[in-house]
Tab-separated table of C-alpha atoms in Angstrom:
chain	number	residue	atom	x	y	z
A	1	MET	CA	0.277	0.176	0.211
A	2	SER	CA	1.428	3.378	-1.082
A	3	THR	CA	1.504	5.736	2.003
A	4	GLU	CA	3.111	9.233	0.165
A	5	THR	CA	1.607	11.653	-0.785
A	6	GLY	CA	3.031	15.474	-2.224
A	7	ASP	CA	6.690	15.722	-0.167
A	8	ASP	CA	6.350	12.266	1.443
A	9	SER	CA	7.717	11.110	-1.748
A	10	ARG	CA	10.563	13.287	-0.322
A	11	THR	CA	10.948	10.294	2.242
A	12	ARG	CA	11.560	6.894	0.494
A	13	GLU	CA	15.194	6.683	1.809
A	14	THR	CA	17.041	3.922	1.338
A	15	GLY	CA	17.252	1.778	4.542
A	16	HIS	CA	19.051	1.082	7.635
A	17	GLY	CA	20.609	5.045	7.787
A	18	GLU	CA	20.344	5.870	4.017
A	19	ASP	CA	21.872	3.993	1.419
A	20	ASP	CA	21.074	0.345	1.460
A	21	GLY	CA	17.506	0.454	1.478
A	22	ARG	CA	17.095	-2.051	-1.228
A	23	ALA	CA	20.182	-4.270	-0.097
A	24	ALA	CA	18.346	-4.226	3.796
A	25	GLY	CA	14.562	-5.567	1.914
A	26	ALA	CA	16.680	-7.797	-0.014
A	27	ARG	CA	18.134	-9.245	3.111
A	28	ARG	CA	15.199	-9.090	5.448
A	29	ALA	CA	13.682	-11.263	2.296
A	30	ALA	CA	15.885	-13.615	1.946
A	31	ARG	CA	16.051	-14.821	6.162
A	32	ARG	CA	11.850	-15.109	5.550
A	33	ASP	CA	12.370	-17.037	2.592
A	34	ALA	CA	14.562	-19.202	4.717
A	35	ALA	CA	11.835	-18.875	7.830
A	36	VAL	CA	9.612	-20.339	5.554
A	37	ARG	CA	11.548	-23.283	4.555
A	38	ALA	CA	12.949	-24.539	7.644
A	39	ALA	CA	9.505	-24.086	9.371
A	40	VAL	CA	8.314	-26.923	7.119
A	41	ALA	CA	11.520	-28.507	7.520
A	42	GLN	CA	10.453	-29.114	11.147
A	43	GLY	CA	6.960	-29.647	10.902
A	44	LEU	CA	6.162	-26.186	12.382
A	45	LEU	CA	3.657	-25.996	9.051
A	46	GLY	CA	2.247	-28.743	7.421
A	47	PRO	CA	-0.904	-31.088	7.019
A	48	ASP	CA	-1.465	-31.171	11.092
A	49	HIS	CA	-0.256	-27.307	10.969
A	50	PRO	CA	-2.053	-25.371	8.696
A	51	LEU	CA	-1.247	-21.926	9.392
A	52	VAL	CA	1.853	-20.323	11.933
A	53	ALA	CA	3.251	-16.558	12.132
A	54	LEU	CA	6.571	-16.071	12.313
A	55	LEU	CA	8.958	-12.736	13.483
A	56	ASP	CA	11.851	-11.829	12.076
A	57	VAL	CA	14.136	-11.051	15.283
A	58	THR	CA	17.355	-9.850	13.510
A	59	GLY	CA	14.895	-7.230	11.585
A	60	ILE	CA	12.906	-6.456	14.949
A	61	ARG	CA	16.647	-5.148	16.286
A	62	GLU	CA	17.661	-3.792	13.246
A	63	SER	CA	14.701	-1.546	13.701
A	64	ALA	CA	14.683	-0.416	17.570
A	65	ALA	CA	18.435	0.150	16.691
A	66	GLU	CA	17.665	2.560	13.299
A	67	LEU	CA	14.757	4.635	15.552
A	68	ARG	CA	17.099	5.629	18.171
A	69	GLU	CA	20.385	6.323	16.184
A	70	ALA	CA	17.506	8.691	14.057
A	71	PHE	CA	17.036	10.551	16.966
A	72	ALA	CA	20.550	10.848	18.390
A	73	ALA	CA	22.120	11.814	15.934
A	74	VAL	CA	19.230	15.260	15.432
A	75	THR	CA	19.591	15.630	19.490
A	76	PRO	CA	22.333	17.326	21.231
A	77	SER	CA	24.075	14.644	24.174
A	78	GLY	CA	22.679	14.468	27.035
A	79	THR	CA	18.994	14.945	25.843
A	80	PRO	CA	16.902	12.748	27.682
A	81	VAL	CA	14.688	10.517	24.578
A	82	LEU	CA	12.352	7.843	25.535
A	83	HIS	CA	11.480	5.439	22.464
A	84	ALA	CA	8.082	3.787	23.833
A	85	PHE	CA	6.860	1.229	21.795
A	86	ALA	CA	2.993	1.644	21.178
A	87	VAL	CA	2.069	-1.689	22.849
A	88	LYS	CA	-1.300	-1.871	20.874
A	89	ALA	CA	0.427	-2.405	17.464
A	90	THR	CA	1.950	-6.041	18.792
A	91	PRO	CA	0.754	-7.030	22.079
A	92	LEU	CA	2.670	-9.852	22.795
A	93	VAL	CA	5.134	-10.012	25.848
A	94	PRO	CA	8.405	-11.604	23.944
A	95	VAL	CA	8.437	-8.555	21.932
A	96	LEU	CA	7.954	-6.259	24.643
A	97	ARG	CA	10.429	-7.784	26.042
A	98	LEU	CA	13.223	-7.950	23.193
A	99	LEU	CA	12.433	-4.556	22.727
A	100	HIS	CA	12.903	-3.544	26.004
A	101	THR	CA	16.512	-5.343	25.685
A	102	GLU	CA	17.498	-3.064	22.566
A	103	GLY	CA	16.281	0.193	24.801
A	104	ILE	CA	13.100	0.723	23.901
A	105	GLY	CA	9.769	1.421	26.668
A	106	ALA	CA	6.172	1.066	26.210
A	107	GLU	CA	3.359	3.104	25.600
A	108	VAL	CA	0.460	1.668	27.224
A	109	ALA	CA	-3.415	2.621	26.642
A	110	SER	CA	-5.580	0.060	29.034
A	111	PRO	CA	-5.171	-1.754	31.535
A	112	GLY	CA	-4.133	-4.747	29.896
A	113	GLU	CA	-1.289	-3.414	28.048
A	114	LEU	CA	0.126	-2.549	31.134
A	115	ALA	CA	-0.325	-5.506	32.723
A	116	LEU	CA	1.535	-7.187	29.280
A	117	ALA	CA	4.454	-3.980	29.676
A	118	ARG	CA	5.130	-4.850	32.898
A	119	ALA	CA	5.264	-9.037	32.264
A	120	ALA	CA	7.857	-7.978	30.157
A	121	GLY	CA	9.905	-6.036	32.591
A	122	VAL	CA	9.833	-2.501	31.137
A	123	PRO	CA	10.302	-0.368	34.167
A	124	PRO	CA	7.348	2.560	35.083
A	125	GLU	CA	9.866	5.181	34.191
A	126	ARG	CA	10.253	4.089	30.362
A	127	THR	CA	6.616	3.177	30.285
A	128	VAL	CA	3.594	5.801	29.320
A	129	LEU	CA	0.105	6.104	29.747
A	130	ASP	CA	-1.944	6.722	26.621
A	131	SER	CA	-6.458	6.649	26.658
A	132	PRO	CA	-8.956	8.529	26.289
A	133	ALA	CA	-10.965	6.731	28.503
A	134	LYS	CA	-8.735	5.880	31.866
A	135	THR	CA	-10.848	5.215	34.595
A	136	PRO	CA	-10.192	6.127	38.260
A	137	ALA	CA	-8.755	2.810	38.965
A	138	GLU	CA	-6.470	3.491	35.892
A	139	LEU	CA	-4.992	6.617	36.956
A	140	ARG	CA	-4.294	5.910	40.206
A	141	GLU	CA	-2.692	2.483	39.481
A	142	ALA	CA	0.090	5.125	37.275
A	143	LEU	CA	0.581	7.525	39.814
A	144	ALA	CA	1.305	5.070	42.291
A	145	LEU	CA	3.913	2.606	40.176
A	146	GLY	CA	5.621	6.805	38.728
A	147	ILE	CA	4.247	6.359	35.336
A	148	ALA	CA	3.929	9.428	32.692
A	149	VAL	CA	0.306	10.600	32.049
A	150	ASN	CA	-1.117	12.365	29.569
A	151	ALA	CA	-4.308	13.293	30.205
A	152	ASP	CA	-6.883	13.427	27.364
A	153	ASN	CA	-9.541	15.924	28.670
A	154	PRO	CA	-10.302	18.715	30.789
A	155	GLN	CA	-12.409	16.031	33.028
A	156	GLU	CA	-9.912	13.574	33.444
A	157	LEU	CA	-7.382	16.478	34.451
A	158	ALA	CA	-9.839	17.202	37.413
A	159	ARG	CA	-9.834	13.010	38.179
A	160	ILE	CA	-5.810	13.295	38.344
A	161	ASP	CA	-6.525	16.960	40.569
A	162	ALA	CA	-8.922	14.382	43.586
A	163	LEU	CA	-5.879	12.231	43.242
A	164	MET	CA	-3.474	14.569	44.011
A	165	ALA	CA	-5.247	15.591	46.635
A	166	GLU	CA	-5.810	12.265	48.065
A	167	SER	CA	-1.999	11.461	49.116
A	168	PRO	CA	-0.701	14.873	50.882
A	169	ALA	CA	2.646	13.404	49.633
A	170	ARG	CA	1.380	14.998	46.403
A	171	PRO	CA	2.683	17.014	44.484
A	172	ALA	CA	6.198	17.120	46.025
A	173	GLY	CA	6.021	13.251	46.214
A	174	LEU	CA	5.075	12.608	42.630
A	175	ARG	CA	7.437	10.657	40.814
A	176	SER	CA	4.435	10.155	37.342
A	177	PRO	CA	5.691	12.817	34.485
A	178	LEU	CA	2.341	14.479	33.682
A	179	GLY	CA	0.832	16.210	30.714
A	180	ILE	CA	-1.737	17.079	28.628
A	181	ARG	CA	-2.649	15.399	24.835
A	182	VAL	CA	-3.720	18.329	22.557
A	183	ASN	CA	-5.285	17.787	18.805
A	184	PRO	CA	-3.357	20.558	17.001
A	185	GLN	CA	-6.429	20.171	13.989
A	186	VAL	CA	-4.392	19.865	11.203
A	187	GLY	CA	-6.137	17.578	9.189
A	188	GLY	CA	-6.230	14.304	8.051
A	189	GLY	CA	-4.684	11.685	6.240
A	190	THR	CA	-5.411	9.339	3.436
A	191	ILE	CA	-7.019	7.046	6.260
A	192	GLU	CA	-9.757	8.662	7.780
A	193	ALA	CA	-10.538	6.232	11.000
A	194	LEU	CA	-6.513	6.610	12.225
A	195	SER	CA	-6.066	10.835	11.543
A	196	THR	CA	-6.312	11.429	15.203
A	197	ALA	CA	-5.451	15.613	14.198
A	198	THR	CA	-8.938	15.961	12.214
A	199	ALA	CA	-10.984	19.149	13.610
A	200	THR	CA	-13.613	16.592	15.498
A	201	SER	CA	-11.607	14.438	16.702
A	202	LYS	CA	-12.391	11.849	20.064
A	203	PHE	CA	-8.447	12.672	20.895
A	204	GLY	CA	-7.168	15.196	23.623
A	205	VAL	CA	-8.159	19.002	23.900
A	206	ALA	CA	-8.991	20.643	20.501
A	207	LEU	CA	-7.052	23.575	20.330
A	208	ARG	CA	-8.096	25.901	17.894
A	209	ASP	CA	-11.876	25.404	19.540
A	210	GLU	CA	-13.125	28.552	21.117
A	211	GLY	CA	-11.245	29.157	24.668
A	212	ALA	CA	-9.525	25.770	24.449
A	213	ARG	CA	-5.946	26.908	24.097
A	214	GLU	CA	-6.537	29.717	27.174
A	215	TRP	CA	-7.541	26.514	28.853
A	216	VAL	CA	-4.410	24.783	28.247
A	217	VAL	CA	-2.208	27.431	29.283
A	218	ARG	CA	-3.786	27.979	32.044
A	219	ALA	CA	-4.014	24.498	33.424
A	220	TYR	CA	-0.363	24.488	33.025
A	221	LEU	CA	0.152	27.851	35.696
A	222	ASP	CA	-1.967	26.283	37.837
A	223	ARG	CA	-0.731	22.959	38.200
A	224	PRO	CA	3.697	23.573	38.599
A	225	TRP	CA	3.308	19.987	37.990
A	226	LEU	CA	2.248	19.395	34.472
A	227	THR	CA	5.967	19.286	32.664
A	228	ARG	CA	4.990	17.475	30.051
A	229	LEU	CA	2.679	18.230	26.809
A	230	HIS	CA	1.436	15.493	23.966
A	231	THR	CA	0.264	15.004	20.451
A	232	HIS	CA	-0.171	12.422	17.996
A	233	THR	CA	-1.715	13.421	14.367
A	234	GLY	CA	-2.011	9.932	13.373
A	235	SER	CA	-0.913	6.542	11.676
A	236	GLN	CA	-0.973	4.640	8.215
A	237	GLY	CA	-1.651	7.441	5.689
A	238	ILE	CA	-0.621	10.562	7.268
A	239	ALA	CA	2.136	12.539	4.873
A	240	LEU	CA	5.618	13.482	6.767
A	241	PRO	CA	5.199	17.116	6.659
A	242	LEU	CA	2.131	16.968	8.290
A	243	MET	CA	3.016	15.235	11.322
A	244	ALA	CA	6.056	17.498	11.575
A	245	ARG	CA	3.135	20.420	11.539
A	246	GLY	CA	1.282	19.298	14.143
A	247	VAL	CA	4.767	18.612	16.399
A	248	ALA	CA	6.065	22.274	15.458
A	249	GLU	CA	2.058	23.507	16.431
A	250	THR	CA	2.755	21.438	19.913
A	251	TYR	CA	5.965	22.797	20.253
A	252	ALA	CA	4.756	26.364	19.445
A	253	LEU	CA	2.391	26.078	22.390
A	254	ALA	CA	4.892	24.365	24.655
A	255	GLU	CA	6.742	27.452	23.924
A	256	GLU	CA	4.005	29.702	25.227
A	257	ILE	CA	3.028	27.565	28.621
A	258	ASN	CA	6.698	28.416	29.181
A	259	ARG	CA	7.095	32.144	28.507
A	260	ARG	CA	4.208	32.645	30.311
A	261	ALA	CA	5.292	30.773	33.583
A	262	GLY	CA	8.534	32.505	33.247
A	263	ARG	CA	10.392	29.216	33.401
A	264	GLN	CA	10.806	25.903	31.460
A	265	GLN	CA	7.695	24.371	32.920
A	266	VAL	CA	7.285	22.046	30.214
A	267	ASP	CA	10.670	20.458	29.700
A	268	THR	CA	9.163	17.207	27.695
A	269	VAL	CA	7.381	17.010	24.497
A	270	ASP	CA	5.733	13.690	23.393
A	271	ILE	CA	5.341	13.572	19.261
A	272	GLY	CA	3.581	10.308	19.247
A	273	GLY	CA	4.394	7.881	16.767
A	274	GLY	CA	2.576	7.724	12.997
A	275	LEU	CA	5.200	6.719	10.713
A	276	PRO	CA	3.833	5.447	7.801
A	277	VAL	CA	4.984	1.934	6.722
A	278	ASP	CA	5.259	0.596	2.392
A	279	PHE	CA	3.265	-1.872	2.480
A	280	THR	CA	4.261	-2.050	-1.833
A	281	SER	CA	7.549	-3.654	-1.338
A	282	ASP	CA	10.420	-5.150	0.715
A	283	THR	CA	11.917	-2.012	1.606
A	284	ALA	CA	11.234	-0.019	4.179
A	285	GLY	CA	10.187	3.656	4.114
A	286	PRO	CA	9.783	6.088	4.862
A	287	THR	CA	12.535	5.755	7.464
A	288	TYR	CA	12.706	7.456	10.984
A	289	THR	CA	16.275	9.349	9.728
A	290	ARG	CA	14.437	11.037	6.902
A	291	TYR	CA	11.484	11.898	10.084
A	292	ALA	CA	13.901	13.087	12.423
A	293	ARG	CA	15.649	15.246	9.886
A	294	LEU	CA	12.234	16.501	8.845
A	295	LEU	CA	11.663	17.144	12.679
A	296	LYS	CA	15.026	19.240	13.166
A	297	GLU	CA	14.565	21.411	10.064
A	298	THR	CA	10.869	22.847	10.968
A	299	VAL	CA	10.712	22.681	14.685
A	300	PRO	CA	14.973	23.330	15.234
A	301	GLY	CA	13.831	24.588	18.864
A	302	LEU	CA	12.878	21.087	19.814
A	303	PHE	CA	16.321	19.918	19.134
A	304	ASP	CA	18.198	22.320	21.026
A	305	GLY	CA	18.482	20.949	24.418
A	306	ARG	CA	15.577	22.223	25.798
A	307	TYR	CA	13.582	19.635	25.739
A	308	GLY	CA	13.492	15.788	26.272
A	309	LEU	CA	11.474	13.552	23.634
A	310	VAL	CA	9.288	11.017	24.208
A	311	THR	CA	8.587	9.201	20.870
A	312	GLU	CA	5.983	6.149	20.365
A	313	PHE	CA	6.214	4.766	17.368
A	314	GLY	CA	4.639	0.705	16.587
A	315	ARG	CA	3.695	-0.294	13.260
A	316	SER	CA	6.912	1.078	11.567
A	317	LEU	CA	8.878	-1.234	14.221
A	318	LEU	CA	6.983	-4.839	13.703
A	319	ALA	CA	5.328	-4.459	10.524
A	320	LYS	CA	7.958	-5.263	8.031
A	321	HIS	CA	9.378	-8.320	10.409
A	322	GLY	CA	5.962	-10.364	10.522
A	323	THR	CA	5.042	-12.459	8.503
A	324	VAL	CA	1.728	-15.319	8.242
A	325	VAL	CA	2.151	-18.663	6.488
A	326	ALA	CA	-0.415	-20.618	5.572
A	327	ARG	CA	-1.206	-24.040	4.057
A	328	VAL	CA	-3.280	-23.912	1.213
A	329	GLU	CA	-5.804	-26.544	1.692
A	330	TYR	CA	-7.197	-26.689	-1.526
A	331	ALA	CA	-7.133	-25.049	-5.220
A	332	LYS	CA	-9.968	-24.341	-7.358
A	333	SER	CA	-11.568	-22.464	-9.819
A	334	ALA	CA	-14.614	-20.353	-10.143
A	335	GLY	CA	-16.027	-18.589	-13.090
A	336	GLY	CA	-12.665	-18.995	-14.604
A	337	ARG	CA	-10.549	-17.307	-11.474
A	338	ALA	CA	-8.248	-19.726	-9.694
A	339	VAL	CA	-9.023	-19.517	-6.183
A	340	ALA	CA	-6.665	-20.916	-3.719
A	341	VAL	CA	-8.307	-21.838	-0.109
A	342	THR	CA	-6.087	-21.196	2.457
A	343	HIS	CA	-6.237	-21.394	6.611
A	344	ALA	CA	-5.501	-17.341	6.701
A	345	GLY	CA	-8.385	-15.139	6.514
A	346	VAL	CA	-10.202	-12.460	8.561
A	347	GLN	CA	-8.891	-14.441	12.311
A	348	VAL	CA	-5.348	-12.819	11.380
A	349	ALA	CA	-5.822	-10.039	8.779
A	350	ALA	CA	-9.400	-8.305	9.545
A	351	ARG	CA	-8.437	-4.933	8.337
A	352	THR	CA	-7.313	-6.571	5.598
A	353	VAL	CA	-10.348	-8.705	4.816
A	354	TYR	CA	-12.812	-5.778	5.846
A	355	THR	CA	-11.012	-2.758	3.567
A	356	PRO	CA	-9.114	-4.158	1.410
A	357	ALA	CA	-8.649	-1.131	-0.506
A	358	ALA	CA	-6.990	0.589	2.621
A	359	TRP	CA	-5.035	-2.702	3.984
A	360	PRO	CA	-3.922	-4.392	0.348
A	361	LEU	CA	-1.328	-7.776	1.325
A	362	ARG	CA	1.694	-8.758	-0.400
A	363	ILE	CA	1.186	-12.124	-0.890
A	364	ALA	CA	4.356	-14.581	-1.427
A	365	ALA	CA	3.794	-17.928	-2.688
A	366	TYR	CA	5.937	-21.116	-1.487
A	367	ASP	CA	5.567	-24.889	-2.999
A	368	ALA	CA	5.047	-27.736	-1.159
A	369	ALA	CA	8.633	-27.549	0.413
A	370	GLY	CA	8.576	-24.135	1.530
A	371	ARG	CA	10.449	-23.170	-1.869
A	372	PRO	CA	9.248	-20.003	-3.190
A	373	LYS	CA	7.633	-21.242	-5.630
A	374	THR	CA	8.221	-20.285	-9.187
A	375	GLY	CA	6.346	-20.281	-12.714
A	376	PRO	CA	4.077	-17.946	-14.961
A	377	ALA	CA	1.540	-15.603	-13.393
A	378	VAL	CA	-1.901	-16.445	-12.970
A	379	MET	CA	-4.496	-14.435	-11.911
A	380	GLN	CA	-6.092	-15.611	-9.198
A	381	ASP	CA	-7.838	-15.213	-5.269
A	382	VAL	CA	-6.233	-16.264	-2.075
A	383	ALA	CA	-9.631	-16.936	0.097
A	384	GLY	CA	-9.375	-17.562	3.888
A	385	PRO	CA	-11.059	-20.559	6.254
A	386	ALA	CA	-14.466	-18.005	7.089
A	387	CYS	CA	-17.840	-19.132	6.154
A	388	PHE	CA	-18.851	-16.008	4.323
A	389	ALA	CA	-17.452	-14.748	0.865
A	390	GLY	CA	-15.590	-11.488	1.453
A	391	ASP	CA	-12.428	-13.879	3.733
A	392	LEU	CA	-10.019	-12.616	1.047
A	393	LEU	CA	-6.783	-12.273	1.557
A	394	ALA	CA	-5.874	-10.559	-2.147
A	395	ARG	CA	-8.240	-10.864	-5.010
A	396	GLU	CA	-7.192	-11.156	-9.003
A	397	ILE	CA	-3.200	-11.373	-7.913
A	398	PRO	CA	-1.039	-12.346	-10.393
A	399	LEU	CA	1.050	-15.633	-8.934
A	400	PRO	CA	2.544	-18.305	-9.686
A	401	LEU	CA	-0.504	-20.662	-9.790
A	402	LEU	CA	-1.501	-21.972	-6.648
A	403	GLU	CA	-1.780	-26.085	-5.725
A	404	GLN	CA	-3.124	-27.896	-3.154
A	405	ASN	CA	-0.255	-28.600	-0.845
A	406	ASP	CA	1.172	-25.132	-1.839
A	407	TYR	CA	1.874	-22.350	0.949
A	408	VAL	CA	1.064	-18.365	0.945
A	409	ALA	CA	2.699	-15.846	2.691
A	410	ALA	CA	0.937	-12.338	3.616
A	411	LEU	CA	3.739	-10.290	4.769
A	412	ASP	CA	4.570	-6.986	6.849
A	413	THR	CA	1.981	-8.812	9.226
A	414	GLY	CA	3.768	-8.283	11.755
A	415	ALA	CA	1.663	-5.234	13.472
A	416	TYR	CA	-1.718	-5.358	13.822
A	417	ALA	CA	-2.398	-8.355	11.904
A	418	PHE	CA	-1.674	-11.543	13.940
A	419	ALA	CA	-1.118	-10.606	16.803
A	420	HIS	CA	-4.939	-9.362	17.020
A	421	HIS	CA	-6.764	-12.112	16.573
A	422	TYR	CA	-10.685	-11.797	15.428
A	423	GLY	CA	-12.473	-14.828	16.740
A	424	TYR	CA	-14.531	-15.733	13.757
A	425	ASN	CA	-16.182	-18.979	13.303
A	426	SER	CA	-13.966	-19.502	16.297
A	427	LEU	CA	-11.166	-20.080	14.159
A	428	PRO	CA	-7.940	-20.573	16.613
A	429	ARG	CA	-5.280	-18.415	17.453
A	430	PRO	CA	-2.188	-19.276	15.987
A	431	ALA	CA	1.607	-20.131	17.250
A	432	VAL	CA	3.425	-17.130	16.686
A	433	HIS	CA	7.321	-17.739	16.516
A	434	GLY	CA	10.068	-15.931	16.662
A	435	PHE	CA	12.698	-16.702	14.287
A	436	THR	CA	17.112	-16.117	13.368
A	437	ALA	CA	18.290	-16.420	10.753
A	438	HIS	CA	22.157	-17.046	10.202
A	439	HIS	CA	24.439	-16.799	7.089
A	440	VAL	CA	21.581	-17.258	4.541
A	441	ASN	CA	23.389	-16.043	1.590
A	442	ARG	CA	21.042	-18.331	-1.175
A	443	ALA	CA	18.226	-16.995	-3.632
A	444	ASP	CA	16.465	-20.575	-2.292
A	445	GLY	CA	17.549	-19.195	1.504
A	446	THR	CA	19.815	-22.438	1.972
A	447	ASP	CA	23.659	-21.678	3.520
A	448	HIS	CA	26.487	-23.889	2.533
A	449	VAL	CA	28.605	-24.683	5.501
A	450	GLY	CA	31.430	-26.259	5.630
A	451	GLY	CA	30.454	-28.571	2.498
A	452	THR	CA	26.901	-29.795	4.155
A	453	ASP	CA	23.669	-28.190	4.239
A	454	HIS	CA	21.720	-27.776	7.773
A	455	VAL	CA	18.954	-26.706	9.359
A	456	SER	CA	18.665	-25.520	12.792
A	457	GLY	CA	15.110	-24.820	14.671
A	458	THR	CA	13.526	-25.058	17.774
A	459	ASP	CA	10.752	-27.881	18.984
A	460	HIS	CA	7.052	-25.858	18.080
A	461	VAL	CA	5.846	-27.629	21.452
A	462	SER	CA	8.414	-27.095	24.123
A	463	GLY	CA	9.776	-24.057	22.722
A	464	THR	CA	13.225	-25.546	23.333
A	465	ASP	CA	16.560	-25.120	20.711
A	466	ARG	CA	16.651	-28.112	18.686
A	467	THR	CA	19.519	-28.056	15.730
A	468	ASN	CA	19.660	-30.569	12.676
A	469	ARG	CA	23.024	-30.092	11.207
A	470	THR	CA	22.891	-33.528	9.104
A	471	GLY	CA	21.676	-31.616	6.604
A	472	GLY	CA	18.741	-30.073	5.231
A	473	PRO	CA	16.471	-27.112	3.756
A	474	GLY	CA	16.790	-23.776	5.525
A	475	ALA	CA	19.794	-23.683	6.884
A	476	GLY	CA	20.657	-21.196	9.468
A	477	VAL	CA	17.168	-20.438	11.013
A	478	ALA	CA	16.370	-21.016	14.775
A	479	PHE	CA	13.287	-20.492	15.973
A	480	ALA	CA	11.502	-19.494	19.510
A	481	LEU	CA	8.085	-20.066	20.543
A	482	VAL	CA	6.598	-16.513	21.135
A	483	ARG	CA	2.626	-17.895	21.627
A	484	PRO	CA	1.471	-21.587	21.592
A	485	ALA	CA	-1.729	-21.958	19.036
A	486	GLN	CA	-4.773	-22.165	20.557
A	487	THR	CA	-6.503	-25.416	21.419
A	488	ALA	CA	-9.933	-26.180	21.101
A	489	GLU	CA	-10.388	-26.656	24.627
A	490	GLU	CA	-8.934	-23.058	25.198
A	491	ILE	CA	-11.940	-21.744	22.876
A	492	VAL	CA	-14.214	-23.480	24.700
A	493	ALA	CA	-13.224	-22.277	28.019
A	494	GLU	CA	-12.850	-18.390	26.664
A	495	SER	CA	-17.198	-19.300	25.251
A	496	GLY	CA	-18.256	-19.974	28.059
A	497	GLY	CA	-17.908	-23.352	28.965
A	498	ALA	CA	-17.284	-23.921	32.720
A	499	HIS	CA	-21.050	-22.592	32.951
A	500	LEU	CA	-22.595	-24.464	30.730
A	501	ASP	CA	-26.246	-24.057	32.976
A	502	ALA	CA	-25.569	-21.121	33.439
A	503	LEU	CA	-28.818	-19.476	31.045
A	504	ILE	CA	-31.031	-22.458	31.689
A	505	PRO	CA	-33.553	-21.702	35.032
């Protein structure tokens, strides 16, 4: 899916740094191909396991490093910068743990997401609580833990006032950095549902509404403990210049508050996330490097060392590093069009199935051994298992003709896809495995080591590392279980199985 409009076309940078995007994309594709073949060889995929989700650990680490390096390059040494991963993008504890080890914190927007972050070991001081509907209990817990909170509206700020009054130690003993989320009302992008800075967005205090800006300034002047200011223009479909404009409007407000306060009261600006992802190729873009540079060009005062920064990126950190792989159970035709019926559909790609124009996915074809499939391109549909006609991952796409027992891969699904299972037809959640591919060089994903091809993997039941060096495809790939496949017994339990007669008088 193309995400670039106008000046945003300039943000198609090349890769980690700025000069090897295509090479990085090719390496990512090679690791993916090796992982698919190894998954088939090791039994993670097959007749009894027709659906699996894969996460590229190397790719995730590389994205985290690029994010850190991009903002380090535009901020003076010693500037406090917290990169908080938007947990909603991929709410899996091992993913949060991996990112934590890579220097990335957590942005949470519900009690469940906070619980996931805490389970992953993310400390309170590296956690940010957002949400337009925080309860008193959520706010009380955040303040007790020392988690940063961005108040969404005047009523929420009044709740925080009341909680502050409950404790005689506050505000002097306050550990939580507190701020207000503002909506700069700079406009939307190409996907209305993800545009959060429109005139009528449900998020934050709408700055251009009558009296709103003055209310925000007075709120800070009356509360010296408000030290942060937060904004988020939107996610996928937002052009970089519009994102930068939203940050600029928020910076100007911070400057006004500090000027009227006569001191540096606002010391940190939370610029949100929203870097769009190019779903049309393996090349990652726009890059964090380009966005950070654009921000510094647009809002130089924000990067002169007077302000700390918080970012809340999600999709751009994970999307490119996830793949859903499904077995072709049947290959058929209808009305002269080939149809591959697979085990991946609405349950793992709900946005694509229900709004395909906004969220098209790239599909890759593999043969029954997990090797990239070759042959003449044939227009065909890739269908999912759910019982409605629209359960299609792709419509009329050119691929080598898919046959029974082949595999299809839905690419770039590391965020907002298989981690957000949709229980249509009570379809089970698929297993999720992380993988690391070492020394993958060949086009078919194999690696010649010491004259012998080898394959390594993880027992997909126990999660223990298992390596086979006696020869085989998918060489150099190690798997680690992130989340097991859901069982039928678990589906029954989640569906009230323990309360069988609850509705019978």
